[in-house]
mmCIF file of C-alpha atoms in Angstrom:
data_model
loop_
_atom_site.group_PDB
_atom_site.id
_atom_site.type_symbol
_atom_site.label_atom_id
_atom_site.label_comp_id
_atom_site.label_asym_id
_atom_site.label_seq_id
_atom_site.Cartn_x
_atom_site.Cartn_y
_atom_site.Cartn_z
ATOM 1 C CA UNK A 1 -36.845 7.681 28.147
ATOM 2 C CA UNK A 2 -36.304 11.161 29.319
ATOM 3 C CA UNK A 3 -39.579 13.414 28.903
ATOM 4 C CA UNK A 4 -38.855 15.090 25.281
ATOM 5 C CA UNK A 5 -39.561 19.047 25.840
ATOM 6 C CA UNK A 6 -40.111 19.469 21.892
ATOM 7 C CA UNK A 7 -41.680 17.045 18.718
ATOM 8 C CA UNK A 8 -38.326 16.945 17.594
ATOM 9 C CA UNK A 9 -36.560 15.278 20.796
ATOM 10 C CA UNK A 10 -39.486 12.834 20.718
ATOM 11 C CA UNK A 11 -38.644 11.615 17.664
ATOM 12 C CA UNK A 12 -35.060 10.801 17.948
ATOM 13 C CA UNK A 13 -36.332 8.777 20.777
ATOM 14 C CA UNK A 14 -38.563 7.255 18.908
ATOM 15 C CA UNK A 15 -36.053 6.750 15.958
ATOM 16 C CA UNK A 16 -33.783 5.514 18.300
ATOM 17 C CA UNK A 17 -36.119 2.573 19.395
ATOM 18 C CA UNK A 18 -36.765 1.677 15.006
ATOM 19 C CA UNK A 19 -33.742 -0.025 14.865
ATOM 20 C CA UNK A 20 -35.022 -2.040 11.174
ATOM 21 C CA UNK A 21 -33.573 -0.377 8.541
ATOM 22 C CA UNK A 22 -34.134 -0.744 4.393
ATOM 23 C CA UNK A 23 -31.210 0.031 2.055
ATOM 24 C CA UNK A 24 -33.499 0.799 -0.331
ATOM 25 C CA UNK A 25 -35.114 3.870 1.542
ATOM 26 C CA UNK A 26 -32.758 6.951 0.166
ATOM 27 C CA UNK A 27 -34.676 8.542 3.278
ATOM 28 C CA UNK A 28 -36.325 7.998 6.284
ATOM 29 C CA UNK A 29 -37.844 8.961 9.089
ATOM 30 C CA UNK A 30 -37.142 12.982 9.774
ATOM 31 C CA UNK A 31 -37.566 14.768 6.592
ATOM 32 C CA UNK A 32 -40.926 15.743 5.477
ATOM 33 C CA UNK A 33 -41.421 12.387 3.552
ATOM 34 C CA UNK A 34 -39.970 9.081 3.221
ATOM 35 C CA UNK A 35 -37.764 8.159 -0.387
ATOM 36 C CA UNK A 36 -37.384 5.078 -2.563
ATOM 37 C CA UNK A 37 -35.953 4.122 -5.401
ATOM 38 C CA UNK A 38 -38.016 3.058 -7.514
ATOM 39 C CA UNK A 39 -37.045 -0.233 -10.208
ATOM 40 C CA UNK A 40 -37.434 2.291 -12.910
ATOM 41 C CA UNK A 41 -34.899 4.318 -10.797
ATOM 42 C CA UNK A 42 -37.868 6.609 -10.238
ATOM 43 C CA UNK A 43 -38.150 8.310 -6.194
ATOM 44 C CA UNK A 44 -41.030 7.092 -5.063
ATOM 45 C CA UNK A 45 -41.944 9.624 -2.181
ATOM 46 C CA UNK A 46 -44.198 8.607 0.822
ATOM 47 C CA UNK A 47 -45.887 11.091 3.835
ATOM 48 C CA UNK A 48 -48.642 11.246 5.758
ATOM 49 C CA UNK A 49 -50.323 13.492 8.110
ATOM 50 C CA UNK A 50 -53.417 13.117 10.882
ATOM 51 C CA UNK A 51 -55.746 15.892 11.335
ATOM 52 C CA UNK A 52 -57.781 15.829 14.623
ATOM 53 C CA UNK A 53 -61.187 17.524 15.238
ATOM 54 C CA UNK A 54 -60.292 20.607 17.597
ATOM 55 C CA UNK A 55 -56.808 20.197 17.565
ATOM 56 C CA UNK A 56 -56.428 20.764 13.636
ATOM 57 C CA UNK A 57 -59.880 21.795 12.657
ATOM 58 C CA UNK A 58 -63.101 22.809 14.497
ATOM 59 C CA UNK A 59 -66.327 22.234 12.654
ATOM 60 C CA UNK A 60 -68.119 25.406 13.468
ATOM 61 C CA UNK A 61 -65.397 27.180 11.563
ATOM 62 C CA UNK A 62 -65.652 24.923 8.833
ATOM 63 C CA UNK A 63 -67.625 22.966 6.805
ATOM 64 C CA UNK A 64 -66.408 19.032 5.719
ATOM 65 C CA UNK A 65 -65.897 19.486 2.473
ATOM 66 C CA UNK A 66 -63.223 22.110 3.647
ATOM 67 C CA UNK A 67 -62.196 20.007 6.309
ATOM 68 C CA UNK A 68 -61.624 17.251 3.770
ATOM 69 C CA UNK A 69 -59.758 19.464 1.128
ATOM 70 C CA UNK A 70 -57.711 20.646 3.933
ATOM 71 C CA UNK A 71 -56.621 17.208 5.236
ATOM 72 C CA UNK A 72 -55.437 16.035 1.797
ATOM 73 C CA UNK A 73 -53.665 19.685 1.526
ATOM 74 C CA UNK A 74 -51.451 19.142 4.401
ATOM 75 C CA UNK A 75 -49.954 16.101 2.487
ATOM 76 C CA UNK A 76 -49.444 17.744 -0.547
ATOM 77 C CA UNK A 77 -47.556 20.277 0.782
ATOM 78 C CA UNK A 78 -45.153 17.718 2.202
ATOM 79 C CA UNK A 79 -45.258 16.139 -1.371
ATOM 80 C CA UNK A 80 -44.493 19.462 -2.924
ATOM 81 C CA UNK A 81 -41.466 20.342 -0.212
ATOM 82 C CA UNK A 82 -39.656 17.379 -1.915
ATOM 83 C CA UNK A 83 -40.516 18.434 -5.327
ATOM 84 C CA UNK A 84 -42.461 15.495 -6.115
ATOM 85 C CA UNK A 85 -45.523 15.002 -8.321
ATOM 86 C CA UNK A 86 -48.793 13.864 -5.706
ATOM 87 C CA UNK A 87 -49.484 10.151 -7.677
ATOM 88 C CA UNK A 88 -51.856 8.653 -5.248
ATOM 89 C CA UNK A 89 -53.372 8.678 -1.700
ATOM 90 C CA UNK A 90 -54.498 6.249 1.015
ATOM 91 C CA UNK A 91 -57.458 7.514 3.647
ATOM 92 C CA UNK A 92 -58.099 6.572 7.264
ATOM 93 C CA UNK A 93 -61.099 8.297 8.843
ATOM 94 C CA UNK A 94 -62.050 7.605 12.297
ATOM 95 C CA UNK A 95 -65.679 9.150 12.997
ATOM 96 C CA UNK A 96 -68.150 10.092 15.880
ATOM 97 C CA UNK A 97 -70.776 7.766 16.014
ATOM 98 C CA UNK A 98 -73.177 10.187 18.210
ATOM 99 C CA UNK A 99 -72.941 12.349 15.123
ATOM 100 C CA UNK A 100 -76.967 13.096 14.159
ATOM 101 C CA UNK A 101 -75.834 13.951 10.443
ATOM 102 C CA UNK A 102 -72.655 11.155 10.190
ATOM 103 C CA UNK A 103 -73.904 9.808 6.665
ATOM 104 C CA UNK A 104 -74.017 13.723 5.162
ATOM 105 C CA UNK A 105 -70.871 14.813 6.794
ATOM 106 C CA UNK A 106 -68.472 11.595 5.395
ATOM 107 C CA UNK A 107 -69.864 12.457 1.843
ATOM 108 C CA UNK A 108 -68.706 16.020 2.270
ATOM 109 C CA UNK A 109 -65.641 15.003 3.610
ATOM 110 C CA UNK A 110 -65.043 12.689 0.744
ATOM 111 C CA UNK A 111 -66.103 15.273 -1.534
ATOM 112 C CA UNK A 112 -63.364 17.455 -0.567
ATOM 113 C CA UNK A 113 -60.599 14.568 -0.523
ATOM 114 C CA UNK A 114 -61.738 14.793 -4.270
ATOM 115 C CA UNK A 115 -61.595 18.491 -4.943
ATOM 116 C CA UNK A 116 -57.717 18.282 -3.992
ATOM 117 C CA UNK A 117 -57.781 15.113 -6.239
ATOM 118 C CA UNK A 118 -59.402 16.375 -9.414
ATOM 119 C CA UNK A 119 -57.373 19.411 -8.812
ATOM 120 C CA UNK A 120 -53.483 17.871 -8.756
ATOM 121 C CA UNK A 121 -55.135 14.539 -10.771
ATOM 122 C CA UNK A 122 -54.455 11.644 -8.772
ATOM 123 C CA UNK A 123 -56.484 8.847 -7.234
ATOM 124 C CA UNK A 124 -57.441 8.246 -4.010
ATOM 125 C CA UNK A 125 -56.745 4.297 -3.628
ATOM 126 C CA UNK A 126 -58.378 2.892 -0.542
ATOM 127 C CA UNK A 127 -58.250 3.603 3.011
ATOM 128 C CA UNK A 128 -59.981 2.189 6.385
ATOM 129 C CA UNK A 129 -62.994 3.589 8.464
ATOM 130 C CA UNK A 130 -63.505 2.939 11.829
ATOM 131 C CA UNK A 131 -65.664 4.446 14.833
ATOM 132 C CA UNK A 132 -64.328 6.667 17.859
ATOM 133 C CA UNK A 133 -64.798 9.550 20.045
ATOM 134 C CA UNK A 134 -64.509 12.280 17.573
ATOM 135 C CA UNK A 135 -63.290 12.863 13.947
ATOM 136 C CA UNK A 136 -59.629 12.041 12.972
ATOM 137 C CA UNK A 137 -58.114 11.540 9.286
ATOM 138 C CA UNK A 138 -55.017 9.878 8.732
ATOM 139 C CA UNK A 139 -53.864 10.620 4.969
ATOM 140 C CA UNK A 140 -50.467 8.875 3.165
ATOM 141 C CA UNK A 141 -49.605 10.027 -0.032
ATOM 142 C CA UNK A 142 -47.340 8.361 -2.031
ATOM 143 C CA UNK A 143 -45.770 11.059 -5.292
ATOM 144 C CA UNK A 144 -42.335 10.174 -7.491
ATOM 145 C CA UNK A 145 -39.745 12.299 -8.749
ATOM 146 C CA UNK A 146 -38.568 10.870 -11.975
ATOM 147 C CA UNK A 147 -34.717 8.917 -12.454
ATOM 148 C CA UNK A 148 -33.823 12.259 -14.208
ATOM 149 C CA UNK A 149 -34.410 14.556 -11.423
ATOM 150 C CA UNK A 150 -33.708 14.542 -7.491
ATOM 151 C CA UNK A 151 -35.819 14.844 -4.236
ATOM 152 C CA UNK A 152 -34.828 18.381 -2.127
ATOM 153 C CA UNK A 153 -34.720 17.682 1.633
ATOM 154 C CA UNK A 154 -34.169 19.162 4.748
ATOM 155 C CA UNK A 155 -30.492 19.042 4.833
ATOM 156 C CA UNK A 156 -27.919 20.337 1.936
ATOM 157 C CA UNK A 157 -28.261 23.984 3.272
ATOM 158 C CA UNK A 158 -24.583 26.160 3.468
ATOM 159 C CA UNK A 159 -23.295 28.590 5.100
ATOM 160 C CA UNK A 160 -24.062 32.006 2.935
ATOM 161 C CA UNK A 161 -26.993 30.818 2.305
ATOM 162 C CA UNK A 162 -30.058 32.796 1.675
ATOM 163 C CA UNK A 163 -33.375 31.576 3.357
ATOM 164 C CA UNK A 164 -36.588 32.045 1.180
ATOM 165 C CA UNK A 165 -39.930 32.088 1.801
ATOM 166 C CA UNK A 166 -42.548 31.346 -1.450
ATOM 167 C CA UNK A 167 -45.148 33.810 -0.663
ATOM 168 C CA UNK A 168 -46.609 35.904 2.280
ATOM 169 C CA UNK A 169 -46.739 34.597 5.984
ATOM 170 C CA UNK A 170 -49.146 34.894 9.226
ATOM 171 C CA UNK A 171 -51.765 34.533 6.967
ATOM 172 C CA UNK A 172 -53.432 31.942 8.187
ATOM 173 C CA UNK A 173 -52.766 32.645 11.878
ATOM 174 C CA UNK A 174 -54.608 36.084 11.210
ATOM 175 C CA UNK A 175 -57.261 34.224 10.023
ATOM 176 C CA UNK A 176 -57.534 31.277 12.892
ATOM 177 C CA UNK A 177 -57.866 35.017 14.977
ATOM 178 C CA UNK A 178 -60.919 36.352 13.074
ATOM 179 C CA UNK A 179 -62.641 33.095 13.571
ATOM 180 C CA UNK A 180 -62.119 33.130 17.903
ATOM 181 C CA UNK A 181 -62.780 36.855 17.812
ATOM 182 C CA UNK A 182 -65.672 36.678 15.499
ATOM 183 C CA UNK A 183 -66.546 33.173 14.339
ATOM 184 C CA UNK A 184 -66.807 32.488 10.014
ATOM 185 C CA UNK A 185 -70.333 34.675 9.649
ATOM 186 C CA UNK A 186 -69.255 37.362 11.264
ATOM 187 C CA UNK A 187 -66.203 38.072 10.182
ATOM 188 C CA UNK A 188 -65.562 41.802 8.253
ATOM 189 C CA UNK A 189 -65.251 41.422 4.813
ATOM 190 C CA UNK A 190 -62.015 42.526 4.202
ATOM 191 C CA UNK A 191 -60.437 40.288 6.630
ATOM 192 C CA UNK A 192 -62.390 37.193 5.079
ATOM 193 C CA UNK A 193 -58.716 36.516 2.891
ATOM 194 C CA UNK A 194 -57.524 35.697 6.087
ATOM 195 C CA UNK A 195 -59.907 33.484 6.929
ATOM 196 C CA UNK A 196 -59.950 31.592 3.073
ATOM 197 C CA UNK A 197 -55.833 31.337 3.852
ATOM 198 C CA UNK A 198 -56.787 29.428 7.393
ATOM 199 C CA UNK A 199 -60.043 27.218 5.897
ATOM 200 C CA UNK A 200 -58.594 26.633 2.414
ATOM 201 C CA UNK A 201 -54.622 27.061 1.999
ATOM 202 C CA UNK A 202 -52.959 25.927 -1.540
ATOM 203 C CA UNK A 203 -50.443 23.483 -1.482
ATOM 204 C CA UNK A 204 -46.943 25.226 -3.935
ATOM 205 C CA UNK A 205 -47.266 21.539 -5.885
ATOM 206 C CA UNK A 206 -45.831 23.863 -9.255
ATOM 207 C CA UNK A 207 -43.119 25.587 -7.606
ATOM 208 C CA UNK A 208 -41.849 22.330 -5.791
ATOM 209 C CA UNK A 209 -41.074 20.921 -8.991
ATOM 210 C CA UNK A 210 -39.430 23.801 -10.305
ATOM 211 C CA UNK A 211 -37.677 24.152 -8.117
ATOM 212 C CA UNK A 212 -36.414 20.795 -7.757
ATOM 213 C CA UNK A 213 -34.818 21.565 -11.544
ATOM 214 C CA UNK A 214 -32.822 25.245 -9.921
ATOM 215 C CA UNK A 215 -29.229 23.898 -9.052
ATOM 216 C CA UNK A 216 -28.996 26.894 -6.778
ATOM 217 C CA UNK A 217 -31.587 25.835 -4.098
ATOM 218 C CA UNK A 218 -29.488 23.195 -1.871
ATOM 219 C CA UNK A 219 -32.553 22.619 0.990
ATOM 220 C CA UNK A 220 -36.790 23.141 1.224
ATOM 221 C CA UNK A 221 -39.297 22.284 3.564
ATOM 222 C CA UNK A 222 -42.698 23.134 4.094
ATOM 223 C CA UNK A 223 -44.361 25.605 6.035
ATOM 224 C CA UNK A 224 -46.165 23.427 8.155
ATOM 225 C CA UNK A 225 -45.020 24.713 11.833
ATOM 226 C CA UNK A 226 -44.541 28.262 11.590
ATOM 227 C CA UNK A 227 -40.998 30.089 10.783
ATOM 228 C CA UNK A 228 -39.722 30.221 13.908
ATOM 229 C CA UNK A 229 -39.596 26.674 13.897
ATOM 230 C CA UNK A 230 -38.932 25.576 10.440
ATOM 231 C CA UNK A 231 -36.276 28.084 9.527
ATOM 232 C CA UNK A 232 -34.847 26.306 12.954
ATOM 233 C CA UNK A 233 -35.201 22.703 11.683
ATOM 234 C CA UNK A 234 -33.357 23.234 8.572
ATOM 235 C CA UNK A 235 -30.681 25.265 10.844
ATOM 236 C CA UNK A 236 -30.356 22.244 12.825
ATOM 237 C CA UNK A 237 -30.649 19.649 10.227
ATOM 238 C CA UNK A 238 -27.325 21.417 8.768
ATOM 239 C CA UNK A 239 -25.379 22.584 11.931
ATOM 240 C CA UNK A 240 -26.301 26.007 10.675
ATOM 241 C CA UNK A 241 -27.618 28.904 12.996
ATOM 242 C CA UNK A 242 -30.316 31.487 11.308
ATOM 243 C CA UNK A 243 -30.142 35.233 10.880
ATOM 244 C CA UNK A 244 -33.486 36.366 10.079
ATOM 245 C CA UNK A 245 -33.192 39.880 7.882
ATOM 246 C CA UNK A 246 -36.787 41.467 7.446
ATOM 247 C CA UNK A 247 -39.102 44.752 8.227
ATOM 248 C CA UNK A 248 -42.273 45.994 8.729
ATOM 249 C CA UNK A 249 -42.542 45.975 4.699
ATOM 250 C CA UNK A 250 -43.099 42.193 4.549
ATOM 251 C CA UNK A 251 -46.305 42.487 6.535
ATOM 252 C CA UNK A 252 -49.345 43.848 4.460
ATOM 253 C CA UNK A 253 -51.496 47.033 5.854
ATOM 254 C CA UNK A 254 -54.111 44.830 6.121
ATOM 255 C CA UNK A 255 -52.607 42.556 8.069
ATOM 256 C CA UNK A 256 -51.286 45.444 10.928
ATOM 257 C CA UNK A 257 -54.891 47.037 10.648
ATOM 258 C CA UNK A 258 -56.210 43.586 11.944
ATOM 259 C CA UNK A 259 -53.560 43.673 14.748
ATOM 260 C CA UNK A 260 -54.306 47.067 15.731
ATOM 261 C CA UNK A 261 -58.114 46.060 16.445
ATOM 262 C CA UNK A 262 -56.640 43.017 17.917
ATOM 263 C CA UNK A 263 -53.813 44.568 19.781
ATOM 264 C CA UNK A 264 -51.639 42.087 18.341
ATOM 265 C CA UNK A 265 -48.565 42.267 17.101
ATOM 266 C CA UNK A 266 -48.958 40.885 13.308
ATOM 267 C CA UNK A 267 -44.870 40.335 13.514
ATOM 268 C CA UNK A 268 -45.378 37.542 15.706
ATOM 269 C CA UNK A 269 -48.159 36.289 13.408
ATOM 270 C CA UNK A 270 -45.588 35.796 10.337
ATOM 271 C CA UNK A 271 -43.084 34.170 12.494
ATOM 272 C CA UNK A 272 -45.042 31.967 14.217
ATOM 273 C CA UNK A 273 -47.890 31.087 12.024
ATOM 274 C CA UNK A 274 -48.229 27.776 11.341
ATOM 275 C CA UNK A 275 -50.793 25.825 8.714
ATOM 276 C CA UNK A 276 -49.350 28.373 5.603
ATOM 277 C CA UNK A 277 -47.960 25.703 3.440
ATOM 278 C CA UNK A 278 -45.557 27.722 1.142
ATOM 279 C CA UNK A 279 -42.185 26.978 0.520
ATOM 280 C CA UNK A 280 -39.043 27.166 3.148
ATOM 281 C CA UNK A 281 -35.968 26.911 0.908
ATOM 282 C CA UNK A 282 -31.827 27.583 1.194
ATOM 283 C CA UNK A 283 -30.204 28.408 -1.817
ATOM 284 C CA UNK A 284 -26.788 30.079 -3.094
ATOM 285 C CA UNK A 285 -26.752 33.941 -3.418
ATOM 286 C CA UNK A 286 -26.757 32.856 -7.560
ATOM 287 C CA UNK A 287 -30.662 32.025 -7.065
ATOM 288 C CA UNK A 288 -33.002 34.503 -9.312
ATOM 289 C CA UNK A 289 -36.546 33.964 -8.552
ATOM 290 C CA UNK A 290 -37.473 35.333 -12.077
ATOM 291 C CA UNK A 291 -35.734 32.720 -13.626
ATOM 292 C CA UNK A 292 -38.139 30.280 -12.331
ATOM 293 C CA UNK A 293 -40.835 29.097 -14.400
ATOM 294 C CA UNK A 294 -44.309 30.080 -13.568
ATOM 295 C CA UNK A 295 -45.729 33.288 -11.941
ATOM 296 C CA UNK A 296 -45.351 31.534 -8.494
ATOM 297 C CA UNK A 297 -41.967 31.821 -8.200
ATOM 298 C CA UNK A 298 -42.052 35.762 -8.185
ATOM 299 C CA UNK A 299 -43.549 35.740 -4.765
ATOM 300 C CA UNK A 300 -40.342 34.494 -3.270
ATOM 301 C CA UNK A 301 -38.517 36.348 -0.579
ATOM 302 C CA UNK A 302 -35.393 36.081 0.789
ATOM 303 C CA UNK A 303 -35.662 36.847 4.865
ATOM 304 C CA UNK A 304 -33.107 35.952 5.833
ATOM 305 C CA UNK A 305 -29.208 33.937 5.966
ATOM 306 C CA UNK A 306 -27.786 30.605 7.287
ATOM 307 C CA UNK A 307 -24.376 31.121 9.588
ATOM 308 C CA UNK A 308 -21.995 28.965 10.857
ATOM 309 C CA UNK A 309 -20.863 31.247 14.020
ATOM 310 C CA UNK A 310 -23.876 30.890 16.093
ATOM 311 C CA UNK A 311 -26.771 28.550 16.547
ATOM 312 C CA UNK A 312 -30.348 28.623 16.936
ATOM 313 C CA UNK A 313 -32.592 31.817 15.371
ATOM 314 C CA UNK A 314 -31.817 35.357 15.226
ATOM 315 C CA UNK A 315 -33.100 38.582 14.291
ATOM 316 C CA UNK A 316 -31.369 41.552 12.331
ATOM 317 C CA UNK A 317 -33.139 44.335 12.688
ATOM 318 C CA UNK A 318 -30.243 46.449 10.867
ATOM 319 C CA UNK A 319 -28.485 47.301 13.542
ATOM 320 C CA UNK A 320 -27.719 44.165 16.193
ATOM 321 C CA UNK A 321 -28.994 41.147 16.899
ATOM 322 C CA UNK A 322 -31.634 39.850 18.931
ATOM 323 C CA UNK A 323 -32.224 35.720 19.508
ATOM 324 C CA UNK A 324 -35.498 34.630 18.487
ATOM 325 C CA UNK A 325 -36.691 32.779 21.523
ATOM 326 C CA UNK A 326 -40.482 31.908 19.791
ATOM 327 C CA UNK A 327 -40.871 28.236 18.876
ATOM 328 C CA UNK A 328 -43.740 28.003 16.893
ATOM 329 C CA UNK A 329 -46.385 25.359 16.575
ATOM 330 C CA UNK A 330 -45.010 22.431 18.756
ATOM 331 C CA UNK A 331 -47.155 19.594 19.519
ATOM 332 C CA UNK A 332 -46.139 18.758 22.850
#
């Protein structure tokens, strides 16, 4: 095996080496969850996620009970990218033995597993627990989309195609900056939205499934990886290139106040952030985001289109184009 330079080389290698495969999964490995038909003709949907202590979270930033809300969030938003309805969840938690307050911080972790739980109503079924060198949680969530309906996935995008985003991005990047610059207590007040966005980010569940109903919208993903990245996956997913078509007036004052004391450019923050958890979608120039159920949907934006004459990301910035040569979060 060649050394992959990205997460997405490494798993067509690793794809490559699966070579067991079920007629009855619709979909597989590569999208952001796995599909199966149900008996009932149902889509059974199926994802998980692992969050690892200072690689995904740090606990002086955070307490468990976030930690835990968090972990279970990350899988919802995968559920929610394929418009499906969360219906249960499986939990492995490695922990730190050397830990002085182990017994407090599992309750608080489990305590915030059932926050997200009580809040999208669905059970947590069993799970594992085992010992290690620091704190890891594996989460699979299994949600449905009923016989009626269909799953969205990564591919299905067109050429013409506008690229949406659900709501506002670099959020939660700005935030992960307060907390190195300043930690959670110390933090200014009005840049504490940031932080809530990084600590405590809200899965679109309601707008998946809506969605999921809109003929118009022919591809979605989740905002897991930044846009940069995931406006690039669906790109590639469909043989498509993307021409990203946005200005200053998608980034709040707020947001270029706390680059200015930064000396960051908040620009990079809403292409690059990562951990935001809205919506990535394609849909045909037809698509009205008023027409969507719920107030959710009104937060849409279209930034930008999908082309078939060049490859890879690009920026408009109304008068040429530049190539986008940021990658986002990448976990190699």
């Amino acid at each position: 095996m060649n050394h992959p330079s990205t997460e997405h080389e490494l798993i067509s290698e690793l794809k490559s080496l699966l070579q067991i495969h079920s007629p009855r999964y619709e979909i597989e490995i590569g999208d952001d969850a796995a599909v199966r038909r149900g008996n009932n003709s149902d889509q059974i949907i199926l994802t998980t996620d692992l969050c690892v202590q200072d690689v995904h979270f740090k606990t002086e930033w955070m307490t468990f009970r976030e930690i835990g809300y968090k972990a279970m969030v990350t899988n919802l938003s995968d559920c929610a990218s394929m418009g499906a309805s969360p219906e249960s969840a499986l939990i492995q938690l490695v922990f730190p033995k050397n830990d002085p307050a182990l017994l407090e911080h599992i309750i608080q972790l489990y305590q915030g597993f059932n926050d997200a739980c009580a809040r999208w109503d669905f059970p947590v079924i069993g799970g594992d627990l085992s010992c290690g060198n620091s704190w890891i949680i594996g989460i699979t969530l299994l949600g449905h989309v009923p016989s009626h309906s269909r799953t969205l996935r990564r591919s299905g995008a067109q050429a013409g195609d506008c690229l949406w985003v659900s709501g506002e991005t670099g959020k939660s990047l700005a935030g992960l900056h307060c907390l190195q610059k300043w930690g959670r207590k110390h933090t200014p007040d009005k840049f504490k939205s940031f932080v809530d966005s990084h600590v405590r980010p809200e899965p679109q569940i309601g707008l998946g499934i809506a969605l999921r109903e809109n003929v118009a919208i022919h591809a979605m993903m989740d905002l897991s990886d930044g846009i940069a990245k995931d406006a690039r996956t669906i790109g590639y997913e469909n043989g498509l290139g993307v021409i990203l078509k946005f200005d200053s007036s998608h980034i709040s004052p707020l947001m270029i106040e706390l680059g200015e004391i930064l000396d960051s450019n908040p620009f990079e923050w809403v292409i690059q952030g990562g951990e935001e958890y809205e919506l990535l979608f394609a849909s045909s120039d037809s698509f009205n985001p008023g027409s969507v159920p719920g107030d959710t949907a009104r937060r849409c934006k279209c930034i930008g289109t999908f082309t078939k004459e060049r490859k890879g990301l690009w920026y408009h910035d109304g008068y040429s184009l530049t190539e986008v040569h940021t990658k986002g979060w990448n976990h190699l």
